[in-house]
Coordinates of C-alpha atoms in Angstrom, one line a residue:
M1 CA 0.4 0.1 0.0
I2 CA 1.6 3.6 -0.7
A3 CA 0.7 6.1 1.4
V4 CA -0.1 9.7 -0.4
F5 CA -0.3 13.0 0.9
G6 CA 0.3 16.5 0.4
H7 CA 2.6 18.9 2.6
L8 CA 2.3 19.8 6.6
N9 CA -0.2 22.9 7.2
P10 CA -2.3 21.6 3.8
D11 CA -3.7 23.7 1.3
T12 CA -6.5 22.8 -1.3
D13 CA -3.7 21.3 -3.8
A14 CA -1.8 19.2 -1.3
I15 CA -5.5 18.1 -0.7
T16 CA -6.8 17.4 -3.6
A17 CA -3.7 15.9 -5.8
A18 CA -3.3 13.5 -2.4
L19 CA -6.8 12.1 -3.3
V20 CA -6.9 12.3 -7.4
Y21 CA -3.1 10.5 -7.4
A22 CA -4.0 8.1 -5.2
H23 CA -7.5 7.4 -7.0
L24 CA -4.8 7.5 -10.7
L25 CA -2.2 4.7 -9.1
S26 CA -4.8 2.9 -8.0
R27 CA -6.2 2.4 -11.6
Q28 CA -2.8 1.6 -12.6
G29 CA -2.8 -1.3 -10.6
K30 CA -0.4 0.3 -7.3
E31 CA -2.6 0.1 -4.1
A32 CA -3.0 4.0 -3.1
Q33 CA -4.8 5.4 -0.1
A34 CA -4.6 9.3 0.3
Y35 CA -4.1 10.9 3.1
R36 CA -3.5 14.8 4.9
L37 CA -1.3 15.8 7.2
G38 CA -3.1 18.4 8.9
E39 CA -6.5 20.1 9.3
L40 CA -8.5 21.5 6.2
N41 CA -8.4 25.1 5.8
F42 CA -12.3 26.4 4.9
E43 CA -11.5 26.5 1.4
T44 CA -10.7 23.4 1.0
A45 CA -13.7 22.0 3.0
Y46 CA -16.3 23.9 0.7
V47 CA -14.0 22.0 -2.2
L48 CA -14.6 18.5 -0.8
A49 CA -18.6 19.8 -0.1
Q50 CA -19.1 20.8 -3.1
A51 CA -17.1 17.9 -4.8
G52 CA -19.1 14.9 -2.6
V53 CA -15.6 13.8 -1.5
E54 CA -14.9 13.4 2.0
A55 CA -11.9 14.6 3.5
P56 CA -8.4 12.2 3.4
P57 CA -8.0 10.4 7.2
L58 CA -5.1 12.7 9.1
L59 CA -1.6 10.7 8.9
G60 CA 0.5 9.4 12.0
E61 CA 3.5 7.7 11.8
L62 CA 4.4 5.6 9.4
P63 CA 6.3 2.2 9.9
A64 CA 10.2 2.6 8.6
G65 CA 10.5 1.7 4.5
S66 CA 6.9 2.0 4.2
E67 CA 6.2 3.2 0.9
V68 CA 4.8 6.8 -0.1
A69 CA 3.4 9.0 -2.6
L70 CA 4.3 12.9 -1.7
V71 CA 2.3 15.2 -3.8
D72 CA 2.8 19.5 -3.7
H73 CA 5.8 19.2 -1.9
N74 CA 9.4 17.5 -1.5
E75 CA 11.1 19.1 1.5
S76 CA 11.7 17.4 4.7
A77 CA 10.5 20.6 6.9
Q78 CA 7.2 20.3 5.3
S79 CA 6.1 16.7 5.0
L80 CA 5.2 14.0 7.5
P81 CA 7.8 13.4 10.6
G82 CA 11.0 10.7 9.7
L83 CA 10.5 11.4 5.9
K84 CA 14.1 10.1 5.4
T85 CA 13.6 6.4 7.0
L86 CA 10.2 6.0 4.5
T87 CA 10.7 4.2 0.7
V88 CA 9.5 7.5 -1.5
T89 CA 7.9 5.4 -4.7
H90 CA 6.9 8.7 -6.7
V91 CA 6.7 12.0 -6.1
V92 CA 4.4 14.7 -7.8
D93 CA 5.2 18.4 -7.8
H94 CA 5.5 21.9 -9.0
H95 CA 8.6 23.4 -6.4
K96 CA 12.3 23.6 -7.0
L97 CA 13.7 20.3 -5.9
G98 CA 14.2 20.5 -1.7
D99 CA 16.4 18.0 0.4
L100 CA 14.7 14.7 -1.4
E101 CA 16.7 11.4 -0.3
T102 CA 15.0 8.0 -2.2
P103 CA 16.7 4.9 -1.3
Q104 CA 16.0 3.4 -4.1
P105 CA 14.9 5.2 -8.0
A106 CA 11.3 6.6 -7.5
A107 CA 9.0 7.8 -10.4
L108 CA 9.6 12.2 -9.9
R109 CA 7.4 14.4 -11.9
F110 CA 8.2 17.9 -11.7
E111 CA 7.4 21.0 -13.8
P112 CA 7.2 24.6 -13.4
V113 CA 3.3 25.3 -13.8
G114 CA 1.4 27.3 -10.7
C115 CA -0.3 23.5 -9.4
T116 CA 0.0 20.4 -8.9
A117 CA -3.3 19.7 -10.2
T118 CA -1.8 20.9 -14.0
I119 CA 0.6 18.4 -13.4
L120 CA -2.0 15.4 -12.9
M121 CA -4.4 16.2 -15.6
R122 CA -1.5 15.4 -17.6
L123 CA -1.0 12.7 -15.7
H124 CA -4.4 11.2 -16.9
R125 CA -4.0 12.0 -20.4
E126 CA -0.5 10.3 -20.7
A127 CA -1.8 7.4 -19.3
G128 CA -4.5 7.2 -21.6
L129 CA -6.8 7.0 -18.7
S130 CA -10.0 9.7 -18.5
I131 CA -11.0 12.0 -16.0
D132 CA -14.6 11.8 -13.7
A133 CA -16.4 14.7 -13.2
S134 CA -15.6 14.5 -9.4
D135 CA -11.6 14.2 -9.5
A136 CA -12.0 17.0 -12.3
R137 CA -13.8 19.5 -9.8
L138 CA -11.0 18.9 -7.3
L139 CA -8.9 19.1 -9.9
L140 CA -10.3 22.9 -11.0
S141 CA -10.4 23.7 -7.8
A142 CA -6.5 23.3 -7.2
V143 CA -5.7 25.2 -9.8
L144 CA -7.7 28.0 -8.8
S145 CA -6.7 27.9 -5.5
D146 CA -2.7 28.0 -6.1
T147 CA -3.0 30.4 -8.7
L148 CA -5.8 32.5 -7.4
H149 CA -8.0 32.0 -10.8
F150 CA -4.5 33.3 -12.9
R151 CA -3.7 36.4 -10.8
S152 CA -0.5 35.2 -9.5
P153 CA 2.6 35.1 -11.1
T154 CA 2.9 31.5 -11.0
T155 CA 0.0 30.9 -13.7
T156 CA 1.4 29.4 -16.6
P157 CA -0.4 28.8 -20.1
A158 CA -0.8 25.0 -19.3
D159 CA -2.5 26.0 -16.2
R160 CA -5.4 28.3 -17.9
E161 CA -5.6 25.3 -20.4
A162 CA -6.3 22.7 -17.8
V163 CA -8.9 25.2 -16.5
A164 CA -11.1 25.1 -19.5
F165 CA -10.4 21.4 -20.0
L166 CA -11.0 20.5 -16.3
A167 CA -14.1 23.1 -16.1
Q168 CA -16.4 21.1 -18.9
V169 CA -15.5 17.7 -17.2
A170 CA -16.9 19.0 -13.7
G171 CA -19.5 20.5 -15.1
V172 CA -18.5 24.1 -13.8
S173 CA -20.4 26.6 -16.7
D174 CA -19.2 29.5 -14.7
V175 CA -15.3 29.4 -13.6
T176 CA -15.3 33.3 -12.0
A177 CA -18.6 32.8 -10.5
Y178 CA -16.6 29.0 -8.7
A179 CA -13.5 30.7 -8.0
L180 CA -15.3 33.5 -5.5
A181 CA -17.1 30.8 -4.1
M182 CA -14.0 28.8 -3.2
F183 CA -12.0 33.0 -1.9
A184 CA -15.1 33.5 0.2
A185 CA -15.4 30.1 1.7
K186 CA -11.5 31.0 2.7
S187 CA -12.2 34.2 3.6
D188 CA -14.9 33.2 6.3
L189 CA -12.4 33.1 9.1
G190 CA -14.4 33.4 12.0
D191 CA -13.7 33.3 15.0
T192 CA -10.9 31.2 14.5
P193 CA -7.9 30.9 16.9
A194 CA -4.9 33.4 15.7
E195 CA -2.6 30.0 16.1
R196 CA -5.0 28.2 12.9
L197 CA -5.0 31.3 11.5
L198 CA -1.0 31.2 11.2
K199 CA -0.8 27.5 10.0
M200 CA -3.3 27.3 7.5
D201 CA -1.3 27.9 5.1
Y202 CA 2.7 27.9 6.4
K203 CA 5.6 26.3 5.8
V204 CA 8.9 26.3 7.2
F205 CA 12.2 26.5 4.9
A206 CA 16.0 26.5 5.5
F207 CA 18.0 29.4 3.7
A208 CA 21.6 29.6 4.2
G209 CA 21.6 27.5 7.9
H210 CA 19.0 29.6 8.5
Q211 CA 14.8 27.8 9.6
W212 CA 12.5 30.7 9.2
G213 CA 8.1 30.6 8.8
L214 CA 6.6 31.9 5.9
G215 CA 2.7 31.7 6.3
V216 CA 0.2 33.5 4.3
I217 CA -3.8 34.0 4.7
E218 CA -5.3 34.7 1.0
T219 CA -8.8 36.6 1.4
T220 CA -11.1 38.7 0.2
N221 CA -11.4 40.8 3.9
P222 CA -8.1 41.8 4.8
G223 CA -9.6 44.2 7.1
Y224 CA -10.5 41.5 9.3
V225 CA -7.1 39.7 9.4
F226 CA -5.2 43.2 10.5
G227 CA -8.5 43.3 13.1
R228 CA -6.3 40.6 14.4
Q229 CA -3.1 42.4 14.1
A230 CA -2.0 42.0 18.2
E231 CA -3.2 38.3 18.6
L232 CA -1.6 36.8 15.4
I233 CA 1.7 38.6 16.3
A234 CA 1.7 36.7 19.7
A235 CA 1.4 33.9 17.9
M236 CA 3.6 34.2 15.5
E237 CA 6.6 34.8 18.4
A238 CA 4.5 32.0 20.2
E239 CA 5.4 29.0 17.1
R240 CA 9.1 31.0 16.5
A241 CA 10.4 30.0 20.2
A242 CA 8.6 27.0 20.4
S243 CA 10.1 25.6 17.0
G244 CA 13.2 27.4 17.5
L245 CA 13.5 28.9 14.3
D246 CA 14.8 32.0 13.5
G247 CA 11.9 33.8 12.6
V248 CA 8.1 33.9 11.8
L249 CA 6.8 35.7 8.7
L250 CA 2.6 36.1 7.5
S251 CA 1.8 37.6 4.3
V252 CA -1.7 38.7 4.0
V253 CA -2.6 38.5 1.0
D254 CA -5.9 41.0 -0.3
I255 CA -6.8 38.4 -2.9
L256 CA -9.1 41.1 -5.0
N257 CA -6.8 44.1 -5.1
E258 CA -3.5 41.4 -5.7
R259 CA -1.6 43.3 -2.9
N260 CA 0.9 42.0 -0.2
R261 CA 0.9 43.7 3.3
M262 CA 3.4 41.4 5.3
L263 CA 2.8 41.2 9.2
V264 CA 6.7 41.3 10.8
P265 CA 8.1 40.9 14.6
A266 CA 9.8 42.6 16.0
G267 CA 13.8 42.2 15.7
S268 CA 12.6 40.6 11.5
E269 CA 12.4 44.3 10.5
G270 CA 15.9 44.0 9.1
V271 CA 15.1 40.6 6.7
V272 CA 12.3 42.3 5.9
Q273 CA 14.1 45.3 4.1
G274 CA 16.9 43.4 2.5
A275 CA 14.8 41.1 1.4
Y276 CA 12.0 42.9 -0.6
G277 CA 13.1 46.5 -0.1
A278 CA 10.3 47.3 2.1
A279 CA 9.7 49.0 5.9
T280 CA 7.9 47.9 8.4
A281 CA 5.5 50.2 10.3
G282 CA 3.8 49.4 13.2
Q283 CA 4.5 45.9 12.4
V284 CA 2.9 45.8 8.5
A285 CA 5.3 45.8 5.8
D286 CA 4.2 46.7 2.1
L287 CA 5.2 44.4 -0.3
G288 CA 2.8 45.0 -2.7
S289 CA 2.2 43.1 -6.0
R290 CA 4.2 40.4 -4.2
I291 CA 1.5 37.4 -4.2
S292 CA 3.4 34.4 -4.1
R293 CA 5.3 32.8 -1.6
K294 CA 7.3 30.5 -4.3
K295 CA 8.0 32.6 -6.6
Q296 CA 8.0 35.6 -5.2
L297 CA 8.4 35.9 -1.4
V298 CA 11.1 32.5 -1.3
P299 CA 13.1 33.5 -3.9
A300 CA 13.8 37.0 -2.5
L301 CA 14.1 35.4 1.2
E302 CA 17.1 32.7 -0.2
A303 CA 18.9 36.0 -2.3
Y304 CA 19.1 37.8 1.2
F305 CA 20.2 34.6 3.6
A306 CA 23.1 34.0 0.7
A307 CA 24.2 37.2 1.0
H308 CA 24.0 37.6 4.9
P309 CA 24.8 34.2 6.0

């Protein structure tokens, strides 16, 4: 049995990719089961409900040597603890290659596209297999989520083509209305604890020996998030101390206006200034249209820490 899962603090792409890839592997004669490595965010819960699909079970520890397939990630800091003791047999990802190690040759599929779902659509085509309506809706939702309905600079022509094809298969006639409904669900944060808001889309990265946590809250209502700024800063500082990190940053991305304002705890202002050329005022740095963690935020930090080890 191959355990298929996305990254910690999973987003819509991580969850739907695990579900669809496990289904694809099973159809190809490989017994596979989808799992998740954290709680669903509000957008993902909405997507699964719309597709009539149950969330994959939460994965605990696996015995050493267990076969696993990774989707939407390949770095151990973002994966199941003890990943290096497991046998990675498959990886489907759209991020840069991290510290992945495999004890034997594995099936690897990396492409510079906006979403893992775009690659999974191609894998179905290459295998000569159709995509059922439920899987198509899951994949469509993931592309819309990861590309912010084509607003993100990570968007490629392949992602646009995937949306056009998958929408037809899924029976979604108004893609814009569906994307806005997804973003509304994502933005309905209610009385969610600050600790969970921070971790809803959160990853840890290593930069020249420095460990930093980078969270993102994508919302159509940034005013609500900034109304809880003090709580979020406190949660960020607590997470930094508890996890032994060098720093934690949180981007609040206004989806509709394509603007990123970053929450910056005390002591991190110099890093933000150096990496992004953005001054911090009132513990907020305006990063303008830099809304992609993968393409804009992480590379700038990599360059900064390479020059300031």
